[in-house]
CSV table of C-alpha atoms in Angstrom, one decimal:
chain,number,residue,atom,x,y,z
A,1,MET,CA,-3.7,37.1,-89.0
A,2,LYS,CA,-5.7,35.3,-91.2
A,3,PRO,CA,-9.1,33.7,-88.9
A,4,THR,CA,-8.0,30.8,-89.3
A,5,ASP,CA,-4.1,30.9,-88.3
A,6,ARG,CA,-5.9,32.6,-85.0
A,7,ARG,CA,-8.5,29.9,-84.7
A,8,GLY,CA,-4.9,27.1,-84.6
A,9,ALA,CA,-3.0,29.8,-82.3
A,10,LEU,CA,-5.9,29.5,-79.9
A,11,ARG,CA,-6.4,25.6,-79.7
A,12,ALA,CA,-2.8,25.2,-79.5
A,13,GLY,CA,-2.8,27.7,-76.5
A,14,ALA,CA,-5.7,25.5,-74.9
A,15,ALA,CA,-4.2,22.4,-75.2
A,16,ALA,CA,-0.8,23.5,-73.9
A,17,ALA,CA,-2.2,25.2,-70.8
A,18,LEU,CA,-4.2,21.7,-70.5
A,19,ALA,CA,-1.5,19.8,-70.9
A,20,GLY,CA,0.9,21.9,-68.2
A,21,ALA,CA,-2.3,21.3,-65.9
A,22,LEU,CA,-2.3,17.8,-65.7
A,23,ALA,CA,1.0,17.7,-65.4
A,24,THR,CA,1.3,19.6,-62.6
A,25,ALA,CA,-1.5,17.7,-61.1
A,26,CYS,CA,-0.3,14.2,-61.8
A,27,GLY,CA,3.6,14.8,-61.0
A,28,THR,CA,3.0,16.6,-57.3
A,29,THR,CA,2.0,14.7,-54.3
A,30,PRO,CA,0.7,16.1,-51.7
A,31,ARG,CA,3.0,16.2,-48.9
A,32,PRO,CA,1.4,14.6,-45.6
A,33,ALA,CA,0.1,16.4,-42.7
A,34,ALA,CA,2.8,16.3,-39.7
A,35,PRO,CA,2.0,13.9,-37.1
A,36,ALA,CA,0.4,15.9,-34.0
A,37,PRO,CA,2.8,16.0,-30.9
A,38,ARG,CA,2.4,12.9,-28.7
A,39,ARG,CA,1.4,14.1,-25.1
A,40,PRO,CA,3.7,12.0,-22.5
A,41,ALA,CA,1.5,10.2,-20.1
A,42,PRO,CA,1.0,11.6,-17.1
A,43,ALA,CA,2.9,10.4,-14.3
A,44,PRO,CA,1.1,8.3,-11.6
A,45,HIS,CA,0.1,10.1,-8.5
A,46,ALA,CA,2.5,9.1,-5.6
A,47,ALA,CA,0.4,7.2,-3.1
A,48,PRO,CA,-0.3,7.8,0.5
A,49,ALA,CA,2.2,8.1,2.9
A,50,PRO,CA,2.1,7.4,6.8
A,51,ARG,CA,0.5,10.0,8.9
A,52,ARG,CA,0.6,10.3,12.7
A,53,LEU,CA,-2.4,10.2,14.1
A,54,PRO,CA,-3.1,12.1,17.4
A,55,GLY,CA,-4.2,10.2,20.1
A,56,ARG,CA,-4.0,7.1,18.4
A,57,PRO,CA,-1.2,4.4,20.0
A,58,ALA,CA,2.0,3.5,18.5
A,59,GLU,CA,0.2,-0.2,17.9
A,60,ILE,CA,-3.1,-0.3,16.6
A,61,THR,CA,-5.8,-2.3,16.8
A,62,HIS,CA,-9.2,-1.1,16.3
A,63,GLY,CA,-10.7,2.1,15.2
A,64,PRO,CA,-13.7,4.7,16.6
A,65,ARG,CA,-16.4,2.3,18.3
A,66,ASP,CA,-19.4,4.8,17.4
A,67,ARG,CA,-19.4,4.9,13.4
A,68,PRO,CA,-20.5,1.3,11.4
A,69,ARG,CA,-17.4,0.7,9.1
A,70,VAL,CA,-15.0,-1.8,9.9
A,71,ALA,CA,-11.1,-2.4,8.0
A,72,LEU,CA,-10.7,-5.7,6.6
A,73,THR,CA,-6.8,-6.1,6.1
A,74,PHE,CA,-5.2,-8.6,3.9
A,75,HIS,CA,-1.5,-9.6,4.6
A,76,GLY,CA,0.2,-9.3,0.8
A,77,GLN,CA,1.3,-12.7,-0.3
A,78,GLY,CA,0.8,-15.5,-2.5
A,79,ASP,CA,-1.3,-16.4,-6.2
A,80,PRO,CA,-1.8,-13.1,-7.6
A,81,ALA,CA,-4.8,-14.5,-9.5
A,82,LEU,CA,-6.3,-14.7,-5.9
A,83,ALA,CA,-5.3,-11.3,-5.1
A,84,ARG,CA,-7.0,-9.7,-7.6
A,85,THR,CA,-10.3,-11.7,-7.2
A,86,LEU,CA,-10.3,-10.9,-4.2
A,87,LEU,CA,-10.0,-6.9,-4.8
A,88,GLY,CA,-12.3,-7.1,-7.3
A,89,GLN,CA,-15.1,-9.0,-5.3
A,90,ALA,CA,-14.6,-6.3,-2.5
A,91,GLU,CA,-15.0,-3.4,-5.4
A,92,LYS,CA,-17.5,-5.1,-6.4
A,93,ALA,CA,-19.5,-5.4,-3.5
A,94,GLY,CA,-18.6,-1.1,-2.4
A,95,ALA,CA,-16.3,-2.5,-0.1
A,96,ARG,CA,-12.2,-1.1,0.3
A,97,VAL,CA,-9.8,-3.0,1.5
A,98,THR,CA,-6.4,-3.1,3.3
A,99,VAL,CA,-3.2,-4.6,1.6
A,100,LEU,CA,-0.7,-4.7,3.8
A,101,ALA,CA,2.4,-6.5,1.2
A,102,VAL,CA,5.4,-8.4,1.4
A,103,GLY,CA,8.9,-7.0,-0.3
A,104,SER,CA,9.4,-10.3,-1.9
A,105,TRP,CA,5.7,-10.8,-3.2
A,106,LEU,CA,6.0,-7.2,-4.8
A,107,ASP,CA,9.5,-8.2,-6.3
A,108,ALA,CA,7.5,-10.8,-7.9
A,109,HIS,CA,4.7,-9.1,-9.1
A,110,PRO,CA,5.2,-5.4,-9.2
A,111,ASP,CA,2.1,-4.2,-11.1
A,112,LEU,CA,-0.1,-5.7,-8.1
A,113,ALA,CA,0.8,-2.1,-6.1
A,114,ARG,CA,-0.5,-0.5,-9.0
A,115,ARG,CA,-3.6,-2.7,-9.1
A,116,VAL,CA,-4.3,-2.4,-5.2
A,117,LEU,CA,-3.9,1.7,-4.9
A,118,ASP,CA,-6.0,1.8,-8.5
A,119,GLY,CA,-9.4,0.3,-7.0
A,120,GLY,CA,-8.8,2.5,-4.2
A,121,HIS,CA,-7.4,0.3,-1.4
A,122,ASP,CA,-4.4,1.5,1.1
A,123,LEU,CA,-1.5,-0.6,0.6
A,124,GLY,CA,1.5,-0.7,3.3
A,125,ASN,CA,4.2,-3.0,4.7
A,126,HIS,CA,4.5,-6.4,5.8
A,127,THR,CA,7.9,-6.7,5.9
A,128,GLN,CA,10.5,-7.9,3.2
A,129,ARG,CA,10.8,-11.7,3.7
A,130,HIS,CA,8.1,-12.4,5.7
A,131,ILE,CA,10.0,-14.2,8.5
A,132,GLU,CA,9.5,-13.7,12.2
A,133,VAL,CA,10.1,-10.5,13.0
A,134,ASN,CA,9.8,-10.0,17.1
A,135,ALA,CA,13.2,-12.6,17.0
A,136,MET,CA,14.7,-10.0,15.0
A,137,THR,CA,16.9,-7.2,16.8
A,138,GLU,CA,16.2,-3.5,16.0
A,139,THR,CA,19.0,-3.1,13.9
A,140,GLU,CA,17.7,-6.2,11.8
A,141,ALA,CA,13.9,-5.5,12.4
A,142,LEU,CA,14.8,-2.3,10.7
A,143,ALA,CA,16.5,-3.0,7.4
A,144,GLU,CA,13.7,-5.6,6.8
A,145,ILE,CA,11.2,-3.2,6.8
A,146,GLU,CA,12.8,-0.5,5.0
A,147,ALA,CA,13.6,-3.2,2.2
A,148,CYS,CA,10.1,-3.3,1.6
A,149,ALA,CA,9.8,0.0,2.3
A,150,THR,CA,11.7,0.6,-0.4
A,151,ARG,CA,10.2,-1.5,-3.3
A,152,LEU,CA,7.0,0.6,-2.4
A,153,ARG,CA,8.9,3.7,-3.1
A,154,ARG,CA,10.0,2.6,-6.1
A,155,LEU,CA,7.0,0.8,-7.3
A,156,THR,CA,4.0,3.9,-6.1
A,157,GLY,CA,6.5,7.1,-4.8
A,158,SER,CA,5.4,6.4,-1.0
A,159,ILE,CA,6.8,3.7,1.4
A,160,GLY,CA,2.8,3.2,1.9
A,161,THR,CA,0.2,4.1,4.5
A,162,TRP,CA,0.6,1.4,7.6
A,163,PHE,CA,3.5,-1.0,9.0
A,164,ARG,CA,2.4,-4.9,10.2
A,165,PRO,CA,5.1,-7.1,11.1
A,166,SER,CA,4.9,-10.5,10.4
A,167,ARG,CA,4.1,-13.5,11.8
A,168,THR,CA,2.9,-12.2,15.3
A,169,GLN,CA,0.0,-10.1,15.9
A,170,HIS,CA,1.4,-7.3,18.3
A,171,ALA,CA,5.2,-6.2,17.9
A,172,ALA,CA,7.5,-6.0,20.1
A,173,PRO,CA,9.3,-2.7,22.0
A,174,ALA,CA,12.2,-3.1,19.4
A,175,VAL,CA,10.0,-3.6,16.1
A,176,LEU,CA,8.0,-0.8,17.1
A,177,ARG,CA,11.2,1.5,17.6
A,178,ALA,CA,12.3,0.3,14.3
A,179,ALA,CA,9.6,0.6,12.5
A,180,HIS,CA,8.6,4.7,14.3
A,181,ARG,CA,12.8,4.9,12.6
A,182,ALA,CA,11.8,3.7,8.9
A,183,GLY,CA,9.1,6.3,9.5
A,184,TYR,CA,5.9,5.1,10.5
A,185,PRO,CA,4.6,6.4,13.1
A,186,HIS,CA,1.6,3.3,14.4
A,187,VAL,CA,2.4,-0.2,13.5
A,188,LEU,CA,-1.1,-1.7,12.2
A,189,SER,CA,-2.2,-4.3,14.0
A,190,TYR,CA,-5.8,-6.2,14.4
A,191,ASP,CA,-8.6,-7.4,16.5
A,192,VAL,CA,-10.2,-10.0,14.5
A,193,ASP,CA,-8.7,-12.7,13.1
A,194,SER,CA,-10.4,-15.0,10.0
A,195,LEU,CA,-7.7,-17.6,10.8
A,196,ASP,CA,-7.7,-17.9,7.3
A,197,PHE,CA,-4.4,-19.1,6.4
A,198,THR,CA,-5.3,-22.6,8.5
A,199,SER,CA,-7.9,-23.2,5.3
A,200,PRO,CA,-10.7,-24.1,7.7
A,201,GLY,CA,-13.3,-24.2,5.0
A,202,PRO,CA,-15.2,-20.7,3.2
A,203,ALA,CA,-18.0,-21.1,6.1
A,204,ALA,CA,-15.7,-21.4,9.1
A,205,VAL,CA,-13.7,-18.3,8.1
A,206,VAL,CA,-17.2,-16.1,7.5
A,207,ARG,CA,-18.3,-17.5,11.6
A,208,ASN,CA,-14.3,-16.9,12.3
A,209,VAL,CA,-14.6,-13.0,11.6
A,210,THR,CA,-18.2,-12.5,12.0
A,211,GLY,CA,-18.8,-13.8,16.0
A,212,SER,CA,-16.3,-11.1,17.2
A,213,VAL,CA,-16.1,-8.3,14.4
A,214,ARG,CA,-18.1,-5.0,15.7
A,215,ALA,CA,-17.9,-1.1,14.7
A,216,GLY,CA,-14.2,-0.3,14.2
A,217,SER,CA,-13.0,-4.1,14.0
A,218,VAL,CA,-9.9,-4.4,12.1
A,219,VAL,CA,-10.1,-7.8,10.3
A,220,SER,CA,-7.2,-9.8,10.2
A,221,LEU,CA,-7.2,-12.2,6.4
A,222,HIS,CA,-4.6,-13.3,3.8
A,223,PHE,CA,-3.9,-13.6,0.2
A,224,GLY,CA,-3.0,-16.3,-1.3
A,225,TYR,CA,-5.8,-19.2,0.4
A,226,PRO,CA,-8.7,-20.4,-2.0
A,227,ASP,CA,-11.0,-20.3,1.0
A,228,THR,CA,-10.8,-16.6,1.4
A,229,ALA,CA,-11.9,-15.5,-2.1
A,230,ALA,CA,-14.7,-18.0,-1.9
A,231,ALA,CA,-15.7,-16.6,1.9
A,232,LEU,CA,-15.1,-12.9,0.8
A,233,PRO,CA,-19.0,-12.6,-1.0
A,234,LEU,CA,-20.0,-13.6,2.3
A,235,LEU,CA,-18.5,-12.1,4.4
A,236,LEU,CA,-19.1,-8.3,2.8
A,237,ALA,CA,-23.0,-9.6,2.8
A,238,ASP,CA,-23.2,-10.5,6.5
A,239,LEU,CA,-21.4,-7.3,7.0
A,240,ASP,CA,-24.3,-5.4,5.4
A,241,ARG,CA,-26.5,-6.7,7.2
A,242,ARG,CA,-25.5,-5.5,10.1
A,243,GLY,CA,-25.0,-1.9,8.8
A,244,LEU,CA,-21.7,-2.4,9.2
A,245,ARG,CA,-19.2,-0.9,6.0
A,246,ALA,CA,-15.6,-2.3,5.2
A,247,VAL,CA,-13.7,0.2,4.2
A,248,THR,CA,-9.8,1.5,4.4
A,249,THR,CA,-7.5,1.5,7.6
A,250,THR,CA,-7.0,5.0,7.0
A,251,GLU,CA,-10.9,6.0,6.3
A,252,LEU,CA,-11.4,3.7,9.7
A,253,LEU,CA,-9.1,5.9,11.6
A,254,THR,CA,-9.4,9.0,10.5
Protein backbone atom coordinates (compact mmCIF):
# COMPACT_ATOMS: atom_id res chain seq x y z
CA MET A 1 0.00 0.00 0.00
CA LYS A 2 1.27 3.45 -0.85
CA PRO A 3 2.12 5.76 2.07
CA THR A 4 -0.66 8.13 1.06
CA ASP A 5 -3.16 5.27 1.02
CA ARG A 6 -1.97 4.05 4.46
CA ARG A 7 -2.37 7.53 5.96
CA GLY A 8 -5.86 7.81 4.49
CA ALA A 9 -6.88 4.47 5.90
CA LEU A 10 -5.61 5.43 9.36
CA ARG A 11 -7.46 8.73 9.22
CA ALA A 12 -10.68 6.94 8.18
CA GLY A 13 -10.31 4.37 10.95
CA ALA A 14 -9.75 7.04 13.58
CA ALA A 15 -12.74 8.99 12.37
CA ALA A 16 -14.92 5.89 12.52
CA ALA A 17 -13.74 5.06 16.04
CA LEU A 18 -14.43 8.63 17.19
CA ALA A 19 -17.89 8.60 15.65
CA GLY A 20 -18.67 5.28 17.37
CA ALA A 21 -17.53 6.58 20.74
CA LEU A 22 -19.62 9.72 20.39
CA ALA A 23 -22.64 7.72 19.36
CA THR A 24 -22.22 5.44 22.37
CA ALA A 25 -21.75 8.33 24.80
CA CYS A 26 -24.66 10.38 23.51
CA GLY A 27 -27.08 7.59 22.82
CA THR A 28 -26.90 5.79 26.16
CA THR A 29 -28.85 7.15 29.15
CA PRO A 30 -27.37 6.13 32.52
CA ARG A 31 -29.78 4.01 34.57
CA PRO A 32 -30.93 5.78 37.73
CA ALA A 33 -29.76 4.28 40.98
CA ALA A 34 -32.38 2.16 42.69
CA PRO A 35 -33.96 4.04 45.63
CA ALA A 36 -32.88 2.89 49.05
CA PRO A 37 -35.52 0.66 50.66
CA ARG A 38 -37.75 2.57 53.05
CA ARG A 39 -37.72 1.44 56.62
CA PRO A 40 -41.17 1.36 58.16
CA ALA A 41 -41.73 3.89 60.93
CA PRO A 42 -41.31 2.26 64.32
CA ALA A 43 -44.58 1.44 66.03
CA PRO A 44 -45.17 3.59 69.13
CA HIS A 45 -44.43 1.85 72.38
CA ALA A 46 -47.45 0.77 74.37
CA ALA A 47 -48.21 3.10 77.23
CA PRO A 48 -47.66 1.88 80.79
CA ALA A 49 -50.42 -0.29 82.23
CA PRO A 50 -52.02 -0.05 85.68
CA ARG A 51 -49.94 -1.42 88.54
CA ARG A 52 -50.94 -2.89 91.83
CA LEU A 53 -49.14 -1.04 94.60
CA PRO A 54 -48.68 -3.24 97.67
CA GLY A 55 -49.80 -1.54 100.86
CA ARG A 56 -51.87 1.06 99.02
CA PRO A 57 -55.66 1.18 99.51
CA ALA A 58 -58.21 0.56 96.76
CA GLU A 59 -58.80 4.33 96.61
CA ILE A 60 -55.70 6.50 96.76
CA THR A 61 -56.01 10.10 97.92
CA HIS A 62 -52.36 11.06 98.42
CA GLY A 63 -48.80 9.78 98.31
CA PRO A 64 -46.00 9.56 100.86
CA ARG A 65 -45.78 12.58 103.14
CA ASP A 66 -42.04 12.24 103.68
CA ARG A 67 -40.89 13.10 100.15
CA PRO A 68 -41.06 16.61 98.63
CA ARG A 69 -43.28 15.67 95.70
CA VAL A 70 -46.85 16.39 94.64
CA ALA A 71 -49.01 15.15 91.76
CA LEU A 72 -50.98 17.64 89.68
CA THR A 73 -53.83 15.70 88.09
CA PHE A 74 -56.00 17.07 85.29
CA HIS A 75 -59.49 16.02 84.26
CA GLY A 76 -58.98 15.59 80.51
CA GLN A 77 -61.80 17.38 78.74
CA GLY A 78 -62.46 20.74 77.08
CA ASP A 79 -60.68 22.97 74.58
CA PRO A 80 -57.72 21.05 73.11
CA ALA A 81 -55.76 24.29 72.64
CA LEU A 82 -55.92 24.94 76.38
CA ALA A 83 -54.86 21.36 77.04
CA ARG A 84 -51.78 21.80 74.86
CA THR A 85 -51.02 25.11 76.56
CA LEU A 86 -51.16 23.54 80.02
CA LEU A 87 -48.97 20.61 78.98
CA GLY A 88 -46.44 22.99 77.46
CA GLN A 89 -46.39 25.16 80.59
CA ALA A 90 -45.75 22.13 82.78
CA GLU A 91 -42.95 20.87 80.56
CA LYS A 92 -41.31 24.31 80.38
CA ALA A 93 -41.13 24.31 84.18
CA GLY A 94 -39.74 20.76 84.27
CA ALA A 95 -42.96 19.40 85.77
CA ARG A 96 -44.85 16.26 84.81
CA VAL A 97 -48.58 15.80 85.39
CA THR A 98 -51.31 13.17 85.25
CA VAL A 99 -54.16 13.45 82.75
CA LEU A 100 -57.38 11.50 83.38
CA ALA A 101 -58.98 11.59 79.95
CA VAL A 102 -62.70 11.41 79.17
CA GLY A 103 -63.39 8.87 76.41
CA SER A 104 -65.65 11.15 74.36
CA TRP A 105 -62.90 13.80 74.46
CA LEU A 106 -60.43 11.27 73.07
CA ASP A 107 -62.92 10.43 70.33
CA ALA A 108 -62.94 14.09 69.29
CA HIS A 109 -59.19 14.70 69.79
CA PRO A 110 -57.38 11.35 69.47
CA ASP A 111 -53.96 12.95 68.92
CA LEU A 112 -53.97 14.28 72.49
CA ALA A 113 -53.49 10.80 73.94
CA ARG A 114 -50.04 10.54 72.40
CA ARG A 115 -49.32 14.21 73.08
CA VAL A 116 -49.74 13.53 76.80
CA LEU A 117 -47.51 10.46 76.74
CA ASP A 118 -44.85 12.02 74.51
CA GLY A 119 -44.51 14.81 77.07
CA GLY A 120 -43.62 12.28 79.78
CA HIS A 121 -46.94 12.55 81.60
CA ASP A 122 -49.28 9.89 82.99
CA LEU A 123 -52.47 9.13 81.07
CA GLY A 124 -55.53 7.53 82.64
CA ASN A 125 -59.27 6.90 82.42
CA HIS A 126 -61.97 9.34 83.55
CA THR A 127 -64.99 7.39 82.20
CA GLN A 128 -66.46 7.60 78.72
CA ARG A 129 -69.07 10.35 79.10
CA HIS A 130 -68.10 12.12 82.34
CA ILE A 131 -71.48 11.58 83.98
CA GLU A 132 -72.30 10.81 87.62
CA VAL A 133 -70.74 7.38 87.88
CA ASN A 134 -71.64 6.87 91.57
CA ALA A 135 -75.33 6.94 90.62
CA MET A 136 -74.89 3.93 88.32
CA THR A 137 -75.20 0.25 89.01
CA GLU A 138 -72.00 -1.73 89.01
CA THR A 139 -72.80 -3.07 85.53
CA GLU A 140 -73.45 0.42 84.18
CA ALA A 141 -70.29 1.77 85.78
CA LEU A 142 -68.25 -1.08 84.33
CA ALA A 143 -69.55 -0.31 80.83
CA GLU A 144 -68.69 3.37 81.27
CA ILE A 145 -65.16 2.59 82.48
CA GLU A 146 -64.50 -0.05 79.85
CA ALA A 147 -65.69 2.20 77.02
CA CYS A 148 -62.98 4.73 77.87
CA ALA A 149 -60.44 1.96 78.45
CA THR A 150 -61.14 0.64 74.95
CA ARG A 151 -60.32 4.02 73.43
CA LEU A 152 -57.14 4.35 75.44
CA ARG A 153 -56.02 0.89 74.39
CA ARG A 154 -56.73 1.62 70.73
CA LEU A 155 -54.79 4.89 70.85
CA THR A 156 -51.89 3.91 73.11
CA GLY A 157 -51.82 0.13 73.53
CA SER A 158 -52.82 0.37 77.19
CA ILE A 159 -55.93 1.11 79.25
CA GLY A 160 -53.95 3.83 81.02
CA THR A 161 -52.20 3.88 84.37
CA TRP A 162 -55.05 5.21 86.52
CA PHE A 163 -58.82 5.43 86.78
CA ARG A 164 -60.63 8.37 88.38
CA PRO A 165 -64.43 8.34 88.80
CA SER A 166 -66.34 11.18 87.19
CA ARG A 167 -68.27 13.90 89.08
CA THR A 168 -67.16 12.72 92.49
CA GLN A 169 -64.11 12.87 94.73
CA HIS A 170 -64.66 9.41 96.18
CA ALA A 171 -65.85 6.25 94.47
CA ALA A 172 -68.85 4.29 95.71
CA PRO A 173 -68.22 0.59 96.49
CA ALA A 174 -69.89 -0.46 93.22
CA VAL A 175 -67.54 1.82 91.27
CA LEU A 176 -64.50 0.46 93.11
CA ARG A 177 -65.56 -3.06 92.15
CA ALA A 178 -66.25 -2.07 88.55
CA ALA A 179 -62.86 -0.37 88.24
CA HIS A 180 -61.14 -3.47 89.58
CA ARG A 181 -63.01 -5.66 87.09
CA ALA A 182 -61.95 -3.31 84.28
CA GLY A 183 -58.29 -3.80 85.19
CA TYR A 184 -57.54 -0.92 87.56
CA PRO A 185 -56.24 -2.14 90.94
CA HIS A 186 -56.64 1.36 92.43
CA VAL A 187 -58.97 4.31 92.01
CA LEU A 188 -57.25 7.69 92.07
CA SER A 189 -58.84 10.37 94.23
CA TYR A 190 -57.19 13.54 95.58
CA ASP A 191 -56.72 15.52 98.78
CA VAL A 192 -56.48 19.05 97.31
CA ASP A 193 -59.21 20.56 95.12
CA SER A 194 -58.27 23.65 93.12
CA LEU A 195 -61.96 24.40 92.37
CA ASP A 196 -60.77 25.74 89.01
CA PHE A 197 -63.97 24.46 87.36
CA THR A 198 -65.86 27.23 89.19
CA SER A 199 -63.78 29.83 87.28
CA PRO A 200 -62.82 31.76 90.44
CA GLY A 201 -59.90 33.59 88.76
CA PRO A 202 -56.22 32.56 88.50
CA ALA A 203 -55.24 33.98 91.89
CA ALA A 204 -57.99 32.02 93.63
CA VAL A 205 -56.97 28.81 91.87
CA VAL A 206 -53.43 29.27 93.18
CA ARG A 207 -54.68 30.05 96.71
CA ASN A 208 -57.01 27.03 96.72
CA VAL A 209 -54.04 24.77 96.04
CA THR A 210 -51.28 26.42 98.05
CA GLY A 211 -53.50 26.83 101.09
CA SER A 212 -53.57 23.09 101.72
CA VAL A 213 -50.97 21.40 99.52
CA ARG A 214 -48.14 19.52 101.21
CA ALA A 215 -45.70 16.74 100.45
CA GLY A 216 -47.51 13.79 98.91
CA SER A 217 -50.61 15.74 97.88
CA VAL A 218 -52.67 14.81 94.83
CA VAL A 219 -54.19 17.99 93.36
CA SER A 220 -57.35 18.09 91.26
CA LEU A 221 -57.25 20.45 88.25
CA HIS A 222 -59.04 20.62 84.90
CA PHE A 223 -58.27 21.18 81.25
CA GLY A 224 -60.67 23.51 79.48
CA TYR A 225 -60.65 26.47 81.89
CA PRO A 226 -58.67 29.62 81.06
CA ASP A 227 -58.18 30.38 84.76
CA THR A 228 -56.22 27.14 85.09
CA ALA A 229 -53.90 28.02 82.22
CA ALA A 230 -53.28 31.47 83.73
CA ALA A 231 -52.72 29.99 87.20
CA LEU A 232 -50.43 27.06 86.39
CA PRO A 233 -47.11 28.97 85.94
CA LEU A 234 -47.77 30.81 89.22
CA LEU A 235 -48.66 27.58 90.99
CA LEU A 236 -45.56 25.79 89.73
CA ALA A 237 -43.38 28.70 90.83
CA ASP A 238 -44.93 28.62 94.32
CA LEU A 239 -44.40 24.87 94.61
CA ASP A 240 -40.78 25.34 93.59
CA ARG A 241 -40.29 27.97 96.31
CA ARG A 242 -41.63 25.47 98.83
CA GLY A 243 -39.23 22.81 97.59
CA LEU A 244 -42.08 20.67 96.20
CA ARG A 245 -41.63 19.02 92.80
CA ALA A 246 -44.59 18.26 90.52
CA VAL A 247 -44.30 14.66 89.29
CA THR A 248 -46.58 12.08 87.72
CA THR A 249 -48.80 10.07 90.04
CA THR A 250 -46.80 6.99 89.15
CA GLU A 251 -43.60 8.68 90.31
CA LEU A 252 -45.32 10.02 93.44
CA LEU A 253 -46.42 6.56 94.52
CA THR A 254 -43.49 4.36 93.47
